[in-house]
Coordinates of C-alpha atoms (C1' of nucleotides) in Angstrom, one line a residue:
Chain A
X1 CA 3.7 1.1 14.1
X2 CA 3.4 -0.2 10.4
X3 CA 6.3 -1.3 9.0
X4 CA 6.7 1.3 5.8
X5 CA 6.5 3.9 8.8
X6 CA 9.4 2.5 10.2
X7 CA 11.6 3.0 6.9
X8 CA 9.9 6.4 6.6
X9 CA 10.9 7.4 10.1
X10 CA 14.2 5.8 9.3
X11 CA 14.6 7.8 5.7
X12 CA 13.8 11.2 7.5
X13 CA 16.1 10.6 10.5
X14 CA 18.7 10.2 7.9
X15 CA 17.6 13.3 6.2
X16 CA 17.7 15.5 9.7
X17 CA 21.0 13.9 10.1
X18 CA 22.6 15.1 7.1
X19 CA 23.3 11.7 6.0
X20 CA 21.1 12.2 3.4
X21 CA 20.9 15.3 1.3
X22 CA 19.5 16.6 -2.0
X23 CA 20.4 15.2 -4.6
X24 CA 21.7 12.0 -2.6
X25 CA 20.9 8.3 -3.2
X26 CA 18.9 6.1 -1.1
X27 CA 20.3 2.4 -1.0
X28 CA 18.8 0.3 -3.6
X29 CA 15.5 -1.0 -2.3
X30 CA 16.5 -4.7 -1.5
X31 CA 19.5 -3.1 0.5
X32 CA 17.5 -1.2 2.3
X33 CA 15.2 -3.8 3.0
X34 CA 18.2 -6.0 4.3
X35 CA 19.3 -3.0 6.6
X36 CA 16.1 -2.6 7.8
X37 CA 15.3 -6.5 8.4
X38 CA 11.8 -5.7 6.2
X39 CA 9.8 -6.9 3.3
X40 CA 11.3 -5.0 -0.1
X41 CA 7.1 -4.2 -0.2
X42 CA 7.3 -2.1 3.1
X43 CA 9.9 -0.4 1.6
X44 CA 8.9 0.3 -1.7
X45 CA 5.4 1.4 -0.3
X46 CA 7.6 4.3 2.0
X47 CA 9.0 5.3 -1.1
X48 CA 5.9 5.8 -2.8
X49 CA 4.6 7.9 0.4
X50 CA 8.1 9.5 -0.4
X51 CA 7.7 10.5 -4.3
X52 CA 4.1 11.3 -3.7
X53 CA 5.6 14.0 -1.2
X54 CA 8.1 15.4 -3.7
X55 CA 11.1 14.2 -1.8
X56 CA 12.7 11.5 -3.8
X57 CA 12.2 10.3 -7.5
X58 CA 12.6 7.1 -8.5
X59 CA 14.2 6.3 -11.7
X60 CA 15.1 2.3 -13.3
X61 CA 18.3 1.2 -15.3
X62 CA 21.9 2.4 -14.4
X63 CA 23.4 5.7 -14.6
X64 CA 23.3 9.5 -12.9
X65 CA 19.0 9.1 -13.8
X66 CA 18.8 5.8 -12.2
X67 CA 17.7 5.1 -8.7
X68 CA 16.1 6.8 -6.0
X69 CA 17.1 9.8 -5.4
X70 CA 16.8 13.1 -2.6
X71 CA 14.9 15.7 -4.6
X72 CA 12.9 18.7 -3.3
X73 CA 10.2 19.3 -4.8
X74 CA 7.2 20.6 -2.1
X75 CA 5.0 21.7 -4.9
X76 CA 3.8 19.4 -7.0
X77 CA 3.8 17.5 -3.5
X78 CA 1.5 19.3 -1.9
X79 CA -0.3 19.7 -5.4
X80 CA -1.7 16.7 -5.9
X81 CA -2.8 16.3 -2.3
X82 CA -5.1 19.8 -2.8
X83 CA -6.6 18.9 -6.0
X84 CA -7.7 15.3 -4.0
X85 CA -9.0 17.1 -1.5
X86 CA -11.1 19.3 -3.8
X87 CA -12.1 16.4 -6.1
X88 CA -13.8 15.9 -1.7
X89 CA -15.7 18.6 -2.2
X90 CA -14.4 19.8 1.1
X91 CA -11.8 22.5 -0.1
X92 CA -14.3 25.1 -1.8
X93 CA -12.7 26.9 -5.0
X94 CA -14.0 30.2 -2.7
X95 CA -11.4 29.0 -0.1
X96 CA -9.0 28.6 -3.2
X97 CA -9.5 32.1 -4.7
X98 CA -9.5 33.8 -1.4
X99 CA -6.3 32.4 -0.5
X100 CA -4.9 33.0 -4.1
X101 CA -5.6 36.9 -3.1
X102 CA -3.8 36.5 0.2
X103 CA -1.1 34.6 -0.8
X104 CA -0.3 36.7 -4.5
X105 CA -1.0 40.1 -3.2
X106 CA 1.8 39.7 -0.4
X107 CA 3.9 38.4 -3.0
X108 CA 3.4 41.3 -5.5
X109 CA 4.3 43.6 -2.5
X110 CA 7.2 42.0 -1.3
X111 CA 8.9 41.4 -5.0
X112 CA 12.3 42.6 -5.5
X113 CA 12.0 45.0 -8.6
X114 CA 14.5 43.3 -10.0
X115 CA 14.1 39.4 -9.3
X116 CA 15.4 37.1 -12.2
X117 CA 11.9 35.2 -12.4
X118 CA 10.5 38.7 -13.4
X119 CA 12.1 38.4 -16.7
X120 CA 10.3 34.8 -17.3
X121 CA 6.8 36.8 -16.2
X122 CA 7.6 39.1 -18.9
X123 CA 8.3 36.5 -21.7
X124 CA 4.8 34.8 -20.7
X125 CA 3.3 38.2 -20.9
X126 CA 4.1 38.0 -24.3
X127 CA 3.5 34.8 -25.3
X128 CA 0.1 35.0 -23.9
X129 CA -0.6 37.7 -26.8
X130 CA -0.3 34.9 -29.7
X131 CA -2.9 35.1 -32.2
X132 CA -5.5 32.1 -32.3
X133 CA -3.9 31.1 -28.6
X134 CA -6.3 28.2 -27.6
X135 CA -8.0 28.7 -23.8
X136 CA -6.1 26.1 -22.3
X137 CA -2.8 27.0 -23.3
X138 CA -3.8 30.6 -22.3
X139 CA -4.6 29.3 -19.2
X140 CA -1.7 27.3 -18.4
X141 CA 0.5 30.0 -19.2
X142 CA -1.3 32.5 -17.1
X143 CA -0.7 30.5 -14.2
X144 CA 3.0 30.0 -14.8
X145 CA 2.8 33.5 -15.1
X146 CA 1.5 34.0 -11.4
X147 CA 3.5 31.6 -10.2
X148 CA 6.6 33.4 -11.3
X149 CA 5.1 36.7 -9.5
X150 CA 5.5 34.8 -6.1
X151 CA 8.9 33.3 -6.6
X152 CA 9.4 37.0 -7.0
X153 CA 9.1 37.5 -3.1
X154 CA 11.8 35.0 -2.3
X155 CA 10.0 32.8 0.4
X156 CA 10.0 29.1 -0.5
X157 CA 7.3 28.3 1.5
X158 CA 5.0 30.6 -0.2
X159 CA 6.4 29.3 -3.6
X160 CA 5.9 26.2 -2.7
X161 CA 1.7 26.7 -1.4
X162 CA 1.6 28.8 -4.5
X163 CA 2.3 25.9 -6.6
X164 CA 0.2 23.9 -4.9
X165 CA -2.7 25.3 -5.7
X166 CA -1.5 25.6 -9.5
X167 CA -3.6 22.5 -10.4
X168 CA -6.3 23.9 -8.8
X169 CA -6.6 27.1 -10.4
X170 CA -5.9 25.9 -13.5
X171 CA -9.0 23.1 -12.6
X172 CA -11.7 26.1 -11.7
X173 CA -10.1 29.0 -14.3
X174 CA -11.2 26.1 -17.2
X175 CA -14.3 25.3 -15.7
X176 CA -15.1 29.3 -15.3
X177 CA -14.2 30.5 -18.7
X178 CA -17.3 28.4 -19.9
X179 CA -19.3 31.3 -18.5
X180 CA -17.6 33.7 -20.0
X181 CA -19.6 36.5 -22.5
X182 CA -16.7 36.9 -24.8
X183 CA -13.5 35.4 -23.9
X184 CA -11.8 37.7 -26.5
X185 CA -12.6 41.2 -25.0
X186 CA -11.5 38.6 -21.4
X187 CA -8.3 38.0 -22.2
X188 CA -7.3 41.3 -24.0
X189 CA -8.8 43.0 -20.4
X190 CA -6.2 40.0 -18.6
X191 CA -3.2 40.8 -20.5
X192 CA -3.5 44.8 -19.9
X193 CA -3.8 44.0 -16.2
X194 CA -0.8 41.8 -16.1
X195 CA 1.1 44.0 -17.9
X196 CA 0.3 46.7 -15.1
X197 CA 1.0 44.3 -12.3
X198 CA 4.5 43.6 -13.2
X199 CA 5.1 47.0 -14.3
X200 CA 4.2 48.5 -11.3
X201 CA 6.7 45.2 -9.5
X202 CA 9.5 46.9 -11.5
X203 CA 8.8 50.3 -10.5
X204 CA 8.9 49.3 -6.7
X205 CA 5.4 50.2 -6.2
X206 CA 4.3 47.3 -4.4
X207 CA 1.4 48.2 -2.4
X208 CA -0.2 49.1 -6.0
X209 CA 0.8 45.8 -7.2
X210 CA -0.9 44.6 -4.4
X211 CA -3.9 46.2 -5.4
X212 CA -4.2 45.6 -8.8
X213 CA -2.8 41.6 -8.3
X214 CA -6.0 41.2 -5.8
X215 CA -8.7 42.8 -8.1
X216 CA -6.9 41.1 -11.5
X217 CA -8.0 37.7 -9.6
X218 CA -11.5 38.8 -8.0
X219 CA -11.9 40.3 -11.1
X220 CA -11.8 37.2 -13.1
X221 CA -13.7 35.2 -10.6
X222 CA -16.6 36.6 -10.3
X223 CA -17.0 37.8 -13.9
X224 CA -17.3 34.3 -14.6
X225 CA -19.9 34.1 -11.8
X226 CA -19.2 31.4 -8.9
X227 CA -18.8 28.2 -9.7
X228 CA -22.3 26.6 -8.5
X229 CA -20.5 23.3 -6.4
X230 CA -17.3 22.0 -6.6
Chain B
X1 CA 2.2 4.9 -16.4
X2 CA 2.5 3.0 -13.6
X3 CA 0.1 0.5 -12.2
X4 CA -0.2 2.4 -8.9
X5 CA -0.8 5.5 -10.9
X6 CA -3.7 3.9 -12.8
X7 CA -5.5 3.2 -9.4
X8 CA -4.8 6.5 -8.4
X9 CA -6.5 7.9 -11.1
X10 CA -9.4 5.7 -10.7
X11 CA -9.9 6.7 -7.4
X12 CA -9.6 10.0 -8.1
X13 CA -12.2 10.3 -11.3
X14 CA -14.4 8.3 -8.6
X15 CA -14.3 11.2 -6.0
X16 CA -14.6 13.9 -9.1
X17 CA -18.1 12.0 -10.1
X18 CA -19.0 11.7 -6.7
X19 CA -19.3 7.9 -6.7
X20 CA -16.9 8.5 -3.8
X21 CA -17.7 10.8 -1.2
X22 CA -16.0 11.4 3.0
X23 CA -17.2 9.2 4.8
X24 CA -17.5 6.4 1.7
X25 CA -15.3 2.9 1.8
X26 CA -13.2 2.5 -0.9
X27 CA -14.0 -1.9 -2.3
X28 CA -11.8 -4.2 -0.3
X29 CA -7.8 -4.1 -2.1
X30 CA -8.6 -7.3 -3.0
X31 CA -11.8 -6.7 -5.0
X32 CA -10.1 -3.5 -6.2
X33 CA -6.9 -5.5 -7.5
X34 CA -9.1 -7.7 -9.4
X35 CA -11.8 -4.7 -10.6
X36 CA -8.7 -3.0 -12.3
X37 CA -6.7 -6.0 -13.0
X38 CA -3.8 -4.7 -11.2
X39 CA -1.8 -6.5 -8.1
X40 CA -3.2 -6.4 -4.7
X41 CA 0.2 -4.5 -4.2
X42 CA -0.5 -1.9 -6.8
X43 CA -3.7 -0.9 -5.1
X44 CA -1.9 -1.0 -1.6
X45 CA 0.9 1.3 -3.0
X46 CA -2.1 3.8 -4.6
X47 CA -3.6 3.6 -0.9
X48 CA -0.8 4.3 0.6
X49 CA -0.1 7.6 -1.2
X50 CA -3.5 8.7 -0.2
X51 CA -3.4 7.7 3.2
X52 CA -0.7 9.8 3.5
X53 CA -2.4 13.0 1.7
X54 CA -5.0 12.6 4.3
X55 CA -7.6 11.5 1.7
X56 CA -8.4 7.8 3.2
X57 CA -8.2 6.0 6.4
X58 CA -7.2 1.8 6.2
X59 CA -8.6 0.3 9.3
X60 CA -8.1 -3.7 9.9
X61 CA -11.1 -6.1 11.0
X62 CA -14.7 -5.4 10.7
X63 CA -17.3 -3.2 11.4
X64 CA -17.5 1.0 11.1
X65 CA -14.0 1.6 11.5
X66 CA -12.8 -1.2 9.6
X67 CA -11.6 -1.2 5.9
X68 CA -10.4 1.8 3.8
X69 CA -12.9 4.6 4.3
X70 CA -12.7 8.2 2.3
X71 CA -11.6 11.1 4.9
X72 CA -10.5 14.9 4.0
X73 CA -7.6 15.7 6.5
X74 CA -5.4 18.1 4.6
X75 CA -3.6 19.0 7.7
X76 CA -1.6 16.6 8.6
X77 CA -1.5 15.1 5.2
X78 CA 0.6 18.7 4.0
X79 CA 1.8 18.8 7.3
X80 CA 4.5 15.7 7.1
X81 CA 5.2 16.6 3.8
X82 CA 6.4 20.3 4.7
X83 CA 8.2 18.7 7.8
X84 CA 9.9 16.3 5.4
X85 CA 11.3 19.4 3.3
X86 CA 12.1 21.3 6.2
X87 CA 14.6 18.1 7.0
X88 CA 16.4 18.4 3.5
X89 CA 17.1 21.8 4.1
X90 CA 15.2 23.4 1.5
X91 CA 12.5 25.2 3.4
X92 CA 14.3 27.9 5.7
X93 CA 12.3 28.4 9.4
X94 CA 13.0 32.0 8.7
X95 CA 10.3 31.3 5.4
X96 CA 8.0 29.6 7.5
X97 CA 7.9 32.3 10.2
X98 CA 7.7 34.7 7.5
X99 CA 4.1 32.6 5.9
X100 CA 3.0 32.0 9.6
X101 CA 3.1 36.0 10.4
X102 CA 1.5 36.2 6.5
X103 CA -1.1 34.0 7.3
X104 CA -2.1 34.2 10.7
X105 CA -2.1 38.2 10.8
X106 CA -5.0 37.7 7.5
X107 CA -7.0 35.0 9.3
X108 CA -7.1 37.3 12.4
X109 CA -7.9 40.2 10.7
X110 CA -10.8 38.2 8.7
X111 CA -12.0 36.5 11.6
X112 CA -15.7 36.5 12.7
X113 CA -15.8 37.8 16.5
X114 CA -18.0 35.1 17.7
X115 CA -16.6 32.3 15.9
X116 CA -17.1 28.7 18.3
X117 CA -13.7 28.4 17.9
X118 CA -12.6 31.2 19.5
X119 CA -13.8 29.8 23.3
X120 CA -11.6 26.9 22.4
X121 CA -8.9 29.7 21.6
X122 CA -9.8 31.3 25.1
X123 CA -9.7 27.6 27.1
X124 CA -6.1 27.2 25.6
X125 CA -5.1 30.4 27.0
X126 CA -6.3 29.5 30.3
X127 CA -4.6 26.1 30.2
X128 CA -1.1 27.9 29.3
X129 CA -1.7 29.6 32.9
X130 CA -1.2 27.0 34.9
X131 CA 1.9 26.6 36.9
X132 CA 4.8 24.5 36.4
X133 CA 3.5 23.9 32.8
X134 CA 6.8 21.9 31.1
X135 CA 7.7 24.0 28.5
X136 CA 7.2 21.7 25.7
X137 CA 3.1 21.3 27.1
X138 CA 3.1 25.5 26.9
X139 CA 4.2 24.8 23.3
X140 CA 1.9 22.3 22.1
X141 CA -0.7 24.8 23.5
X142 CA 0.5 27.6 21.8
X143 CA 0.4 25.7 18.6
X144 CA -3.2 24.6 19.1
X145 CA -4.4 28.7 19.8
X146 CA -2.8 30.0 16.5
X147 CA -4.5 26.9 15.0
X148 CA -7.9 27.8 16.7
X149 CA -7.2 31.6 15.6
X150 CA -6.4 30.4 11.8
X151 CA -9.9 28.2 11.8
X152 CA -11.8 31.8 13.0
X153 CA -11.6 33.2 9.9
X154 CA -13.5 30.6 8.0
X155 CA -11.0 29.8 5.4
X156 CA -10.4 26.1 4.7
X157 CA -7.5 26.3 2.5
X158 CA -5.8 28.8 5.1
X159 CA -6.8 26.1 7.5
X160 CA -5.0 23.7 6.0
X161 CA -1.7 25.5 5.6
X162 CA -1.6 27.1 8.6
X163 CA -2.4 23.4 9.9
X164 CA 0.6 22.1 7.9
X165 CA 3.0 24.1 9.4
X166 CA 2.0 22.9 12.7
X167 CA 4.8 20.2 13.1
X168 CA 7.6 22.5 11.8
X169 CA 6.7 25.7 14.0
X170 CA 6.8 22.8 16.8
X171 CA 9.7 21.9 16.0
X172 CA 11.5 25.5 15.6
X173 CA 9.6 26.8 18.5
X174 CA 11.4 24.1 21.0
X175 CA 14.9 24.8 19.6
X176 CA 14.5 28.6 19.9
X177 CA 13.4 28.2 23.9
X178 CA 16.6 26.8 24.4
X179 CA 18.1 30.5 23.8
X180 CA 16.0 32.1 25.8
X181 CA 17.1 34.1 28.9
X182 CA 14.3 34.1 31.2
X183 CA 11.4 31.4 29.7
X184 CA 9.9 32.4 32.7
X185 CA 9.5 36.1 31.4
X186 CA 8.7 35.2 27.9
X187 CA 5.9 33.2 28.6
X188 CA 4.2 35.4 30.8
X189 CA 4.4 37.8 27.9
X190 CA 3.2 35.3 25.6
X191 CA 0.1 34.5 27.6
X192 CA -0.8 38.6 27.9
X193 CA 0.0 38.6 24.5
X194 CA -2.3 36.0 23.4
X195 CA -5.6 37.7 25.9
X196 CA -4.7 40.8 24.1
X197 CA -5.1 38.7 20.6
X198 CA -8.0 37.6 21.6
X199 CA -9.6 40.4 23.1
X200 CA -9.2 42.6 19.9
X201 CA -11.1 39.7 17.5
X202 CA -13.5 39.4 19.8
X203 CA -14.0 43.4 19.7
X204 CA -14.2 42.5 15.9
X205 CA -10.9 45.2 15.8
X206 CA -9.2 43.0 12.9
X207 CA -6.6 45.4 12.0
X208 CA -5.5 45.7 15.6
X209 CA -5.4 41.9 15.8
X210 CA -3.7 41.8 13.1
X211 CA -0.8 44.1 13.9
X212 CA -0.4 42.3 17.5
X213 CA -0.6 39.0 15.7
X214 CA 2.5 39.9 13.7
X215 CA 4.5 41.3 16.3
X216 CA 3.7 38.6 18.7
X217 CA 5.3 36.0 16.3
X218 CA 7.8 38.0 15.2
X219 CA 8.4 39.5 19.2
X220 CA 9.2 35.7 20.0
X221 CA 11.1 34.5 16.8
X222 CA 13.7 37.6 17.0
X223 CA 14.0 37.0 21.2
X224 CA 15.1 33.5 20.8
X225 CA 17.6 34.9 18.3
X226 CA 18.1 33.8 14.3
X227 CA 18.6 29.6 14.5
X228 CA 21.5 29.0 13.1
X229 CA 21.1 26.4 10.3
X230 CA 18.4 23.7 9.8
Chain C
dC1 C1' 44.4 1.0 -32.7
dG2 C1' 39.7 2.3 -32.7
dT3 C1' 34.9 1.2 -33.2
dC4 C1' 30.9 -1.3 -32.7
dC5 C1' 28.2 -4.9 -30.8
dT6 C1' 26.8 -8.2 -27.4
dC7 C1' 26.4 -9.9 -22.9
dC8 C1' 26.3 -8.9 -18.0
dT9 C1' 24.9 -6.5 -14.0
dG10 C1' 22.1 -3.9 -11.1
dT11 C1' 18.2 -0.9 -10.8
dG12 C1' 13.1 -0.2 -10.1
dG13 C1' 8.2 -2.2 -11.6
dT14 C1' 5.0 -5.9 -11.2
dC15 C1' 2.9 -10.0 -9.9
dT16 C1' 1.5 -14.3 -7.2
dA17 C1' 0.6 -16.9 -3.3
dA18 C1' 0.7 -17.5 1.2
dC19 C1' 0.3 -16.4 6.1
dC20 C1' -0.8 -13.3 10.1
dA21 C1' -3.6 -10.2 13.4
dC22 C1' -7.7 -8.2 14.0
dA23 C1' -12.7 -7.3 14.9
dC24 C1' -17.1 -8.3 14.1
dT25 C1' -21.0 -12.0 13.5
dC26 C1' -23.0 -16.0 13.8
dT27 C1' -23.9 -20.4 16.1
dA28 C1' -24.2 -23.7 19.4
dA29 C1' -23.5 -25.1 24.0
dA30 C1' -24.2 -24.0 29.0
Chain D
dT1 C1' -30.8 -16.1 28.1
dT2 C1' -26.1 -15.9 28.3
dT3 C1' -21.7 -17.0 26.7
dA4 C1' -17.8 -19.3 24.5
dG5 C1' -16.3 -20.6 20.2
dA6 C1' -15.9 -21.0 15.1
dG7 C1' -16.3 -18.5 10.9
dT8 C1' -15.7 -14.6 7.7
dG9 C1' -13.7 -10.7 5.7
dT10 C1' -10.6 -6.8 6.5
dG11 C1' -5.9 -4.8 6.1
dG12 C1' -0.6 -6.0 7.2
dT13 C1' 3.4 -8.5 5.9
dT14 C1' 6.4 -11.5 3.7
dA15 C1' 9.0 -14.4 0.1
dG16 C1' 10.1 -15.3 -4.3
dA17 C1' 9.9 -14.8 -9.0
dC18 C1' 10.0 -12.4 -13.4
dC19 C1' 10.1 -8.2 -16.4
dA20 C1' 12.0 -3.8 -18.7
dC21 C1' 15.4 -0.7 -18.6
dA22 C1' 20.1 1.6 -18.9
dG23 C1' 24.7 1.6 -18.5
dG24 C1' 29.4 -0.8 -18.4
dA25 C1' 32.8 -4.4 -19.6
dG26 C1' 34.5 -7.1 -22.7
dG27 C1' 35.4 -9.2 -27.2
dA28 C1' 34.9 -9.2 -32.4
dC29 C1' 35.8 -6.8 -36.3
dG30 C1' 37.4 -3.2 -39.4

DNA sequence: CGTCCTCCTGTGGTCTAACCACACTCTAAA
DNA sequence: TTTAGAGTGTGGTTAGACCACAGGAGGACG
């Protein structure tokens, strides 16, 4: 076993333990390094492996922001590890989109009508109507947008996958509006659909939700014809 | 930005423009360091992080297996990560069962009925059958099948999640035997359960597969009774 | 007495230089 | 021809030093 896998194990045995906990410090790295009878480079590369994965963030001087400590933060964890693993070439955008259906169209039927999140979706609804709104921002908004519909469900897991494909989609919706005939009459056609998606959330109707979530993101894709690699 | 960052982006604009491709070597950390004038332990802190997302492999000595060579194992890279989260607390099992049953119940709807995969699905069911199996063997089986069912339906990205979850359904699934009444009972169950799974893919009846899917995780999850916390 | 400024301390961030274990490859001896 | 050894290049690990940063403790000054 390498020797930043032993602090690694150490640091998660102290997480099941409850000796560590969100929002908890970790001993300062050449403590830790004493404890542990390592190199301070063993364990500074664990925490690397650590902050990579969304589970501690480390921060320099002195005070409440200093240190490293206990966050949870899955997505952006698992993020960046999917858009490596497209930059591959082995995770097709296909796969992406496909699971983007599966993923949002059980969240839009699950959804309690009256979640907190759906009053962000809303706001985002709106400011995606701006006049002279520039792609990208468009864009990045939509998919805050989505991401808000599955917090809606509830389940952190799927929250959490969700957001991990946000870079993603964000990646293949810029490279795909490039095809796009006339972005205008696009995003005029996207902002009635989400519109109906949340509307029918807040009605309870979540099988239509369903529905109209799975053909609002088909419906994009393939308008914009299939990306030819990547 | 930080220096580990910087070679973290280099590598990744290298696998973008395809300089870098599965099965490539990332230069020696040494040549690496002094290509990006950056440490030797900046570039072993970059490599780190990906070794950990699954995207390279760091093998010591010479020859093919030596040296830091590009692989695409999303799995296990998500995998620890989730299982990490799951130790803070701040992914619920009852979430994970919840994407399992979400996931699993699509894949075997979607599968193709003559998948290759599926007579590895069909060996692990006959492996599960044999006697005096210690429970935690039937387990590790059982986690391998729903894998093998998850791979059917052709989806990478599903692949990988499903995969990810792997440790933690493990890991919930030995805590909840311990409840159980009769194990002997429950896994003769399981094993019709699974020939039944199997049996309605291969009869390309998704929908039917689907439904038994679902109840067979849920069937198990409820038997063994809520877990308390973790 | 209160305010401001400076120095001190402890944190992570980075770098250098050295050594080790490993696995292959080449060479020279048997 | 075979084989034992040296050589080479890889990642793995360590020690020690220096830096930038942010807060806290104390004194100097109004």
């Amino acid at each position: 076993m390498r020797t930043h896998q032993l602090v690694l194990h150490w640091i998660e045995n102290e997480l099941s333990a409850g000796r560590l906990a969100v929002g908890g410090r970790l001993p300062a790295e050449r403590s830790l390094a004493e404890q542990l009878k390592v190199s301070r480079t063993s364990v500074r590369e664990a925490i690397r492996v650590l902050e990579a994965m969304g589970v501690v963030r480390a921060g320099v001087g002195s005070g409440p922001e200093a240190g490293t400590v206990v966050i949870s933060d899955p997505a952006t964890a698992l993020g960046s590890a999917l858009r490596l693993h497209v930059a591959t070439r082995h995770l097709p955008v296909a796969d992406i989109v496909e699971t983007r259906v599966l993923l949002e169209s059980w969240a839009a039927a699950k959804a309690v009508p009256d979640a907190p999140v759906l009053d962000e979706a809303a706001a985002l609804v709106e400011a995606m109507a701006a006049e002279n709104l520039p792609v990208n921002d468009f864009l990045a908004l939509d998919v805050r947008f989505h991401l808000a519909l599955a917090d809606a469900a509830g389940n952190a897991v799927v929250s959490a996958m969700m957001g991990s494909l946000r870079e993603s989609i964000q990646g293949y919706a810029a490279d795909l509006t490039a095809n796009l005939p006339d972005w205008e009459a696009t995003s005029c056609r996207l902002r009635t659909e989400h519109r109906d998606i949340l509307a029918a959330i807040r009605a309870g109707e979540g099988g239509t939700a369903a529905r109209l979530v799975a053909s609002h993101i088909e419906g994009f894709y393939q308008e914009a014809g299939l990306a030819p690699d990547r």
